Coordinates of C-alpha atoms in Angstrom, one line a residue:
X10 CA -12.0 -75.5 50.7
X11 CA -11.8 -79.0 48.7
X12 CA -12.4 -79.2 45.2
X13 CA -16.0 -81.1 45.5
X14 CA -16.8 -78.1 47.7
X15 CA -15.5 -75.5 45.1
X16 CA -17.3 -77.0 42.5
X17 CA -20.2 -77.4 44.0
X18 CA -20.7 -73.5 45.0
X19 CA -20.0 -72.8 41.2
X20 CA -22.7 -75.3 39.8
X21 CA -25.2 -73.2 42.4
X22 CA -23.6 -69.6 41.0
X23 CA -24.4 -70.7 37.6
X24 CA -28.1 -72.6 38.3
X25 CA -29.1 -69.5 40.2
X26 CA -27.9 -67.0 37.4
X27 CA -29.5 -68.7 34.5
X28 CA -32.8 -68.9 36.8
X29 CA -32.3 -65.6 37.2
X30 CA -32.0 -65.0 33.1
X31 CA -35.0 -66.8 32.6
X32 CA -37.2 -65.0 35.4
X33 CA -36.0 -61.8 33.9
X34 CA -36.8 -62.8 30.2
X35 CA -40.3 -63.8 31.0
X36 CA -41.2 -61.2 33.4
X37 CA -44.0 -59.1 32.7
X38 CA -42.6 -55.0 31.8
X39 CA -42.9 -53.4 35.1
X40 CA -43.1 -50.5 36.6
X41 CA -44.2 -47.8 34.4
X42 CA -47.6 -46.6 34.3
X43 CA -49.5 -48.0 32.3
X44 CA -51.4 -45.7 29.9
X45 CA -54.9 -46.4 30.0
X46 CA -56.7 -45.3 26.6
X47 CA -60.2 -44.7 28.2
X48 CA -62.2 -44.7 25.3
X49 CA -64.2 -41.6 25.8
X50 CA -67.8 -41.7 24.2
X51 CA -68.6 -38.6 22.9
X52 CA -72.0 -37.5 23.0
X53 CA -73.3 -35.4 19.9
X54 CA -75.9 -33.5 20.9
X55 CA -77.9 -32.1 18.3
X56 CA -78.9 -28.8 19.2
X57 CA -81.9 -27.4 17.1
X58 CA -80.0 -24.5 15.4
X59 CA -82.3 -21.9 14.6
X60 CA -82.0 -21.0 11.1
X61 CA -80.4 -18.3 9.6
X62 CA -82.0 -15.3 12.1
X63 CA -81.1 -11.7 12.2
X64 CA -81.3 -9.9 14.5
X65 CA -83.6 -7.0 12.9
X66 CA -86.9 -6.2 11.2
X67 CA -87.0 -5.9 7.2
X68 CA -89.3 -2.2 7.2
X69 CA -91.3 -2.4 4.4
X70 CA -94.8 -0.3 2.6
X71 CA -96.6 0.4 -0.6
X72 CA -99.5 -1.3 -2.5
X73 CA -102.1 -2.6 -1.1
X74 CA -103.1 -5.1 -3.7
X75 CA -100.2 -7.1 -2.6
X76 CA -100.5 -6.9 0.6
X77 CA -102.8 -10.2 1.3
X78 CA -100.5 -12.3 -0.2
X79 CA -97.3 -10.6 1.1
X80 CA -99.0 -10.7 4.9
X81 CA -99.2 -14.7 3.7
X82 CA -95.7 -14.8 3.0
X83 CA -94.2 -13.0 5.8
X84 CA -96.1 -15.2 8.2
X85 CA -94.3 -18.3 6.7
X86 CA -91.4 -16.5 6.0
X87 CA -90.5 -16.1 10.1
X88 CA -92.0 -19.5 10.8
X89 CA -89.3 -21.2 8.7
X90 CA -86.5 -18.4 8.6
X91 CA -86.7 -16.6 12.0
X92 CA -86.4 -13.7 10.3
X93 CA -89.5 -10.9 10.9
X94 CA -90.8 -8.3 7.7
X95 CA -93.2 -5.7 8.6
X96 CA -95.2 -4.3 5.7
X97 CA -97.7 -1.3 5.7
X98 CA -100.7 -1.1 3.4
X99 CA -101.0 2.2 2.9
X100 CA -100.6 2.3 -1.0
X101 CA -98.1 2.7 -4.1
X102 CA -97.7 6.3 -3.6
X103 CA -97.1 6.6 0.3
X104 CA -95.1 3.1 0.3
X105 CA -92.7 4.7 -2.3
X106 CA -92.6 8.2 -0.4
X107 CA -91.7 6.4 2.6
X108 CA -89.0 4.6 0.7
X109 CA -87.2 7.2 -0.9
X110 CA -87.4 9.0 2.4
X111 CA -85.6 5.9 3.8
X112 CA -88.7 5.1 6.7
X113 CA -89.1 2.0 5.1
X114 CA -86.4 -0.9 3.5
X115 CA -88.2 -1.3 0.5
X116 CA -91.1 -0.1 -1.1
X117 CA -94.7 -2.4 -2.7
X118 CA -96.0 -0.3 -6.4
X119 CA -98.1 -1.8 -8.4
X120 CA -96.7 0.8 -11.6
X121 CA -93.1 0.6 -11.8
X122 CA -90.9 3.5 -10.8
X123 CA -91.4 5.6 -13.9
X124 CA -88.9 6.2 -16.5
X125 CA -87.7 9.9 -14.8
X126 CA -87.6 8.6 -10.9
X127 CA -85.8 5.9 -12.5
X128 CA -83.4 7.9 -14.5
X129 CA -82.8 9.9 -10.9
X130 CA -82.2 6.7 -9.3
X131 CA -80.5 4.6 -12.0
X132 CA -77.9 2.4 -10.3
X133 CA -79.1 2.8 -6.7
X134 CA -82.7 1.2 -6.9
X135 CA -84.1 -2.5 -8.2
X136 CA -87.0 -3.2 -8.7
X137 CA -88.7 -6.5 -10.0
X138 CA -92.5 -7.3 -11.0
X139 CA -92.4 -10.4 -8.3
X140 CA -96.3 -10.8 -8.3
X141 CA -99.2 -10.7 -10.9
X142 CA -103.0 -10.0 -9.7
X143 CA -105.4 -8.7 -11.7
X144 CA -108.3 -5.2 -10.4
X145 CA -111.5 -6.2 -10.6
X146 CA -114.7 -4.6 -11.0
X147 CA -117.5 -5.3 -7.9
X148 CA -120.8 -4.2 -7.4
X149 CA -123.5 -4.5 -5.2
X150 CA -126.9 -4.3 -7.5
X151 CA -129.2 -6.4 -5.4
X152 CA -131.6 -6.9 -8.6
X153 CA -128.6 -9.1 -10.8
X154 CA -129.1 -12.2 -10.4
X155 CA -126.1 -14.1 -8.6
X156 CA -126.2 -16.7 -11.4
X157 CA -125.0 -13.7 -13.8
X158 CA -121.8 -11.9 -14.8
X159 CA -122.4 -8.4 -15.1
X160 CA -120.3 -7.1 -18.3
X161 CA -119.4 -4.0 -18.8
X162 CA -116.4 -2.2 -21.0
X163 CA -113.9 0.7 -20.8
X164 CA -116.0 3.1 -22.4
X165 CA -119.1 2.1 -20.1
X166 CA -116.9 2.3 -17.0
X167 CA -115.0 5.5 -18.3
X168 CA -118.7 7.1 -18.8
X169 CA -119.6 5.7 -15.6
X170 CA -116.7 7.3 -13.7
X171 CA -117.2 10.5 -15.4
X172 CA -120.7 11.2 -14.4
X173 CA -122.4 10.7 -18.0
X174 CA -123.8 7.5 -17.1
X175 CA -126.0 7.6 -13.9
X176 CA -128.4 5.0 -14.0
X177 CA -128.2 1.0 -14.0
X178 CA -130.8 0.9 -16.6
X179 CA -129.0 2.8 -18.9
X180 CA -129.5 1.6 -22.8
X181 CA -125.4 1.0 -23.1
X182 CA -125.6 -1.4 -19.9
X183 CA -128.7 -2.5 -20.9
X184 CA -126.8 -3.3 -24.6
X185 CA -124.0 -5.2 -22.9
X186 CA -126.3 -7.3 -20.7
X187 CA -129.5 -8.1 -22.9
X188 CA -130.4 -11.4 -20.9
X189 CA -131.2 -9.6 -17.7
X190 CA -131.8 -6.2 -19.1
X191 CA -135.5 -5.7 -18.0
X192 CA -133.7 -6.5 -14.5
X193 CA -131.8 -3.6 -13.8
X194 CA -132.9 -1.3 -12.3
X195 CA -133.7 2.7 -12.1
X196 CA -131.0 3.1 -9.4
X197 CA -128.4 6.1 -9.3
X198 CA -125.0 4.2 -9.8
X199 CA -122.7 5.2 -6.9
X200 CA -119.0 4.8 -8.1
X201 CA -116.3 3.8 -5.5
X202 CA -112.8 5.8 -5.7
X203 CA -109.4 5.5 -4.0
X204 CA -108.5 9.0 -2.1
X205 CA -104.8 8.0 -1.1
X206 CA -102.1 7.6 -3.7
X207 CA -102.9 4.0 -5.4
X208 CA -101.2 1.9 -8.0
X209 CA -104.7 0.3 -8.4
X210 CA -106.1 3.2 -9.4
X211 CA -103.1 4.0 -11.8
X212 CA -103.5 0.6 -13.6
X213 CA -107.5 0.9 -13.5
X214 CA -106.8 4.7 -15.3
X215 CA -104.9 3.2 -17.5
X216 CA -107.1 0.3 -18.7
X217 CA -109.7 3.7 -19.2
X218 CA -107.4 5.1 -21.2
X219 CA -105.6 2.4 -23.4
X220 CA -109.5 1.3 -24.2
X221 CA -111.1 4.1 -25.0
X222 CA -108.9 5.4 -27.6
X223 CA -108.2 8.5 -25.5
X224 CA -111.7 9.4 -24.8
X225 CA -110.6 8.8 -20.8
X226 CA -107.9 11.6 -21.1
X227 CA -104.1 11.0 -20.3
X228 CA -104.0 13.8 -17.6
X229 CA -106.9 11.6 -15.7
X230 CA -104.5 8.7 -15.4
X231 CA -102.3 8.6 -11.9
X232 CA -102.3 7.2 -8.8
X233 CA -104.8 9.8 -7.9
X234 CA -107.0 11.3 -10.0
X235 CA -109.4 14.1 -10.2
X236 CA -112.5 12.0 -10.5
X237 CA -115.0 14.3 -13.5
X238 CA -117.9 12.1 -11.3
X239 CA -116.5 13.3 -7.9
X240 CA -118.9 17.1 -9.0
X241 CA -122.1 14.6 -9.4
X242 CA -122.2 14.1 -5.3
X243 CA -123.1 10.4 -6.2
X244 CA -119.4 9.3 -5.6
X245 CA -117.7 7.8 -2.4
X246 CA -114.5 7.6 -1.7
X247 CA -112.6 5.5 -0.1
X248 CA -108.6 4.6 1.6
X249 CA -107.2 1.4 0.5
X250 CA -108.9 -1.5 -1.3
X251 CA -109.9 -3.0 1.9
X252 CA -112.1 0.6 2.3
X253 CA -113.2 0.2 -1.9
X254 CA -114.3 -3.3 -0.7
X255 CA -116.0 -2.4 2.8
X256 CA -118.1 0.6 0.5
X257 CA -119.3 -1.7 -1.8
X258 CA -120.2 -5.1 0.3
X259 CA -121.9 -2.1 2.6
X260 CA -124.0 0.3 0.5
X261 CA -126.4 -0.8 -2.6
X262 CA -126.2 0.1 -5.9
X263 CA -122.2 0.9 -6.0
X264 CA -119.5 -0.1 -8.2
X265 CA -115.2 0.1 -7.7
X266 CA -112.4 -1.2 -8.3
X267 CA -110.4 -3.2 -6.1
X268 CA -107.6 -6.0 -6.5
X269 CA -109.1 -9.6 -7.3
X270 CA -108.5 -11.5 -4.3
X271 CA -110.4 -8.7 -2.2
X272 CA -113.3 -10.0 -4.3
X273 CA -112.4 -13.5 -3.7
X274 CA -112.1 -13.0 -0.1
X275 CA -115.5 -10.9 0.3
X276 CA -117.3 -13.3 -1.9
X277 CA -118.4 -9.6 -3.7
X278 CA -120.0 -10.1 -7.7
X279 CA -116.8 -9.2 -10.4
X280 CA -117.8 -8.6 -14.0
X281 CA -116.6 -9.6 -16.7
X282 CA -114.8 -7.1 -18.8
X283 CA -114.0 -6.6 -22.6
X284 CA -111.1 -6.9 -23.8
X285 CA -108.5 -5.8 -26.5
X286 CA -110.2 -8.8 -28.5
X287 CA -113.7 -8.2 -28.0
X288 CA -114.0 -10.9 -25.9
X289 CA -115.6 -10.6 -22.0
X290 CA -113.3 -11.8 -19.5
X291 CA -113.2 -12.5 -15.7
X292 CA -110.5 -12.6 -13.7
X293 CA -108.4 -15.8 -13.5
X294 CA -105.2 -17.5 -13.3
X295 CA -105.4 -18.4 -17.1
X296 CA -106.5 -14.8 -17.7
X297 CA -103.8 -13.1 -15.9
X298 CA -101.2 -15.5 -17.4
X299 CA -102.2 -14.5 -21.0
X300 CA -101.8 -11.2 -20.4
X301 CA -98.4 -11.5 -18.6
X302 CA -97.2 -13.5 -22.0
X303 CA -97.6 -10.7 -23.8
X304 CA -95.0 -8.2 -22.2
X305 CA -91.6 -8.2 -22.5
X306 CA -89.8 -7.6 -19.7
X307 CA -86.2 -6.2 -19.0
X308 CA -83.7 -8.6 -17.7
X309 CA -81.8 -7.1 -15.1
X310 CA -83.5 -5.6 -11.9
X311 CA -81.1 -2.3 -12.0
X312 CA -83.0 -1.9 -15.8
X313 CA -86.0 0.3 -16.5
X314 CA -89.7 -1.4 -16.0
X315 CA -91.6 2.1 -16.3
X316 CA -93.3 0.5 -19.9
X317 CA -94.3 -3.0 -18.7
X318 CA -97.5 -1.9 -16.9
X319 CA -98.5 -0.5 -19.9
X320 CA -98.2 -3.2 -22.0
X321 CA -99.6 -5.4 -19.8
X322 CA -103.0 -3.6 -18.9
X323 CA -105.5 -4.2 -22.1
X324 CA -103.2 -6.5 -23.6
X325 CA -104.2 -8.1 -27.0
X326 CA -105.4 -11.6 -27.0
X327 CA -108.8 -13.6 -26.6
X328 CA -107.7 -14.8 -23.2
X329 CA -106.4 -11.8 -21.9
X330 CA -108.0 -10.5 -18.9
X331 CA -107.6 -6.2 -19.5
X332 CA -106.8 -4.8 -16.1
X333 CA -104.2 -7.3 -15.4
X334 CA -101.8 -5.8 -12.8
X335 CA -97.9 -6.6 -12.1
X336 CA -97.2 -5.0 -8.6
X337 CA -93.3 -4.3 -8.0
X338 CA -91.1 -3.9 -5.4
X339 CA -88.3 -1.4 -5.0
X340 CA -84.9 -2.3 -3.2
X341 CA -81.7 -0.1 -2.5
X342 CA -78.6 -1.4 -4.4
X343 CA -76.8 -0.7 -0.9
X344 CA -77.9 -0.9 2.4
X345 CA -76.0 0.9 5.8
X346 CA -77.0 -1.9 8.0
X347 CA -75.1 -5.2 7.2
X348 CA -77.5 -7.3 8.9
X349 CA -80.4 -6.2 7.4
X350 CA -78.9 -6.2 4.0
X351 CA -78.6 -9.8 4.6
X352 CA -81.9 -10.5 5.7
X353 CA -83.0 -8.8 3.1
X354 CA -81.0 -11.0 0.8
X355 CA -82.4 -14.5 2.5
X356 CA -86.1 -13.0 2.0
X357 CA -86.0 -12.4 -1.7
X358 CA -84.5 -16.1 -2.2
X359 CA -86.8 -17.2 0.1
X360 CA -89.8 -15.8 -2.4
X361 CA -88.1 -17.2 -5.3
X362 CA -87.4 -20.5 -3.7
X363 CA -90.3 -21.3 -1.7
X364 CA -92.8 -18.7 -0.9
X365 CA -93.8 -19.2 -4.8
X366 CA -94.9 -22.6 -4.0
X367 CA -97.6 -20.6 -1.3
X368 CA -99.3 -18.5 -3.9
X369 CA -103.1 -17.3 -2.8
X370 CA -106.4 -17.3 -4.4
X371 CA -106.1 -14.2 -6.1
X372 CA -102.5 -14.2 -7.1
X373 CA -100.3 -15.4 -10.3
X374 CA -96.5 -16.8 -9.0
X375 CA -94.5 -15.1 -12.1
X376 CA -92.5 -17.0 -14.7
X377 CA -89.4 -18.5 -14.4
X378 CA -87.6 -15.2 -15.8
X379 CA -89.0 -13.3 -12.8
X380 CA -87.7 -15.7 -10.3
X381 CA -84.8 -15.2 -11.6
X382 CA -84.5 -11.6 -11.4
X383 CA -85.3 -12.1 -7.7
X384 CA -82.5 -14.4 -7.2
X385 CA -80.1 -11.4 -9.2
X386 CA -81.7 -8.9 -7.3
X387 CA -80.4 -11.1 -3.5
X388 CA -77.1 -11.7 -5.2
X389 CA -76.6 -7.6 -6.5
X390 CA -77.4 -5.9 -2.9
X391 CA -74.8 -5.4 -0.8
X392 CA -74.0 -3.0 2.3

């Protein structure tokens, strides 16, 4: 080979290696795999989460003065809360029977647990005054006008429920009630009584008793009582305040006692009734309040309420309405079931929360002291 030749073949060496450089330099990366980030869209789907639900059924009974109200709550309490509450009107006495027996999760009395049930069950039970309502007195006298209030007083109605009093046209009625007094009429008065064991009929006692000065004797204050009129066979008695109310709407010339919103719901005539001041007064929202600001009330629910009834019912003041009623209810401190101490929990700060804002015609939502002892009460049980 020449030396043109020689140097030919190395000019074509070195053109085809820097050709080669460059092809490799600007080459696209090869070969391995390429990794893809597919964006993945992820799809929230917003499930409607039912809200706190358990699965059980909160047991419970008592009074049956609270139970229109309470039927009100427990309807809106499962619509929002998915959470069910039975309750059985069958009255303070049974409803706390059936509590201590442990048939029911917690017990509806209008009279607190007095202070010897308490003492026996000091630590283990709460109870709070978590509703105000107020007993009134209905009659069914076809002759008073509907424009007029009856009135009437303790020792009227005390006379009246022990017999001594039988007509409507008696001169002490008559007294009370000059502007329709040639109105009333020569009828037997026919008084309406509870026969099962009733807080209503405890606070209604009481009212006889605290107004009269004693003349409506202590021993004749209870949940059920020996009625002194019961031996005049004019009487009629009666289960619940839905039966007081059914008796009286149904049969002329009667008188009872059941819980205000009974009234309001029956469109029955309430009287107006004196009270510690000397003043008439009919159940009201004002009424009942003014008698609520009188009592002072303990501030833990694991304390003793077995005086603030008392203070309560004929309470002094010119806006007091005297047969005012707080209605309780009675919790364990402990429950076996972890669930259902839970729902239990969620209902009470539920009632202090919201079902507050859902009061009736015939109830008083409590103070702010109250709702608080609620909120104590959810945060103090445990299982």
């Amino acid at each position: 080979m020449n030396r043109k030749a020689l140097v030919t073949i190395i000019i074509a060496i070195i053109v085809v290696a820097v050709l080669s450089y460059l092809f490799i330099k600007t080459a696209p990366p090869s070969a391995s795999p390429q990794t893809t980030m597919t964006q993945t869209t992820r799809t929230t789907i917003t499930t409607q989460t039912p809200q706190t639900t358990y699965n059980v059924i909160i047991q419970g009974a008592g009074s049956s003065l609270v139970y229109p109200q309470l039927n009100e709550w427990i309807q809106l309490f499962y619509s929002q809360k998915g959470i069910k509450v039975s309750y059985q009107s069958v009255g303070s006495g049974a409803g706390l029977s059936m509590f201590f027996q442990n048939v029911t999760d917690f017990a509806c009395s209008d009279p607190p647990l007095s202070r010897d049930m308490w003492l026996k069950y000091n630590g283990s039970v709460l109870q709070i005054p978590w509703l105000a309502g107020a007993v009134a007195i209905v009659y069914n006298v076809p002759e008073i006008p509907s424009n007029y209030i009856l009135k009437l007083d303790g020792s009227v109605l005390a006379d009246i429920y022990k017999g001594s009093i039988v007509y409507w046209d008696d001169p002490r009625i008559k007294s009370l009630n000059t502007d329709i007094a040639n109105k009333l009429p020569h009828e037997e008065i026919r008084p309406v009584y509870r026969t099962d064991a009733s807080g209503t009929t405890e606070v209604f006692t009481t009212f006889l008793y605290k107004s009269t000065n004693g003349s409506w004797p202590k021993d004749l204050v209870g949940k059920t009582v020996n009625w002194p009129v019961i031996s005049s066979g004019r009487s009629v008695g009666s289960k619940g305040s839905e039966g007081v109310t059914q008796i009286v709407m149904q049969t002329q010339y009667t008188i009872g006692y059941v819980e205000w919103s009974y009234a309001i719901l029956n469109n029955l005539p309430v009287a107006a009734i004196k009270n510690a001041a000397g003043v008439f007064v009919t159940p009201s929202n004002s009424s009942i309040i003014a008698s609520l600001e009188k009592a002072t009330l303990p501030q833990s629910p694991l304390s003793d309420f077995s005086e603030d009834a008392y203070q309560i019912v004929y309470a002094p003041g010119e806006n007091s309405y005297p047969i005012t009623a707080p209605t309780h209810i009675i919790l364990w401190r402990k429950y076996g079931d972890s669930t259902k101490a839970l729902a239990i929990k969620e209902f009470l700060k539920w009632v202090a929360e919201e079902g507050y804002k859902h009061i009736i015609q015939g109830y008083v939502a409590p103070p702010e002291n109250i709702r608080n002892l609620l909120i104590g009460a959810a945060n103090i049980i445990s299982s």
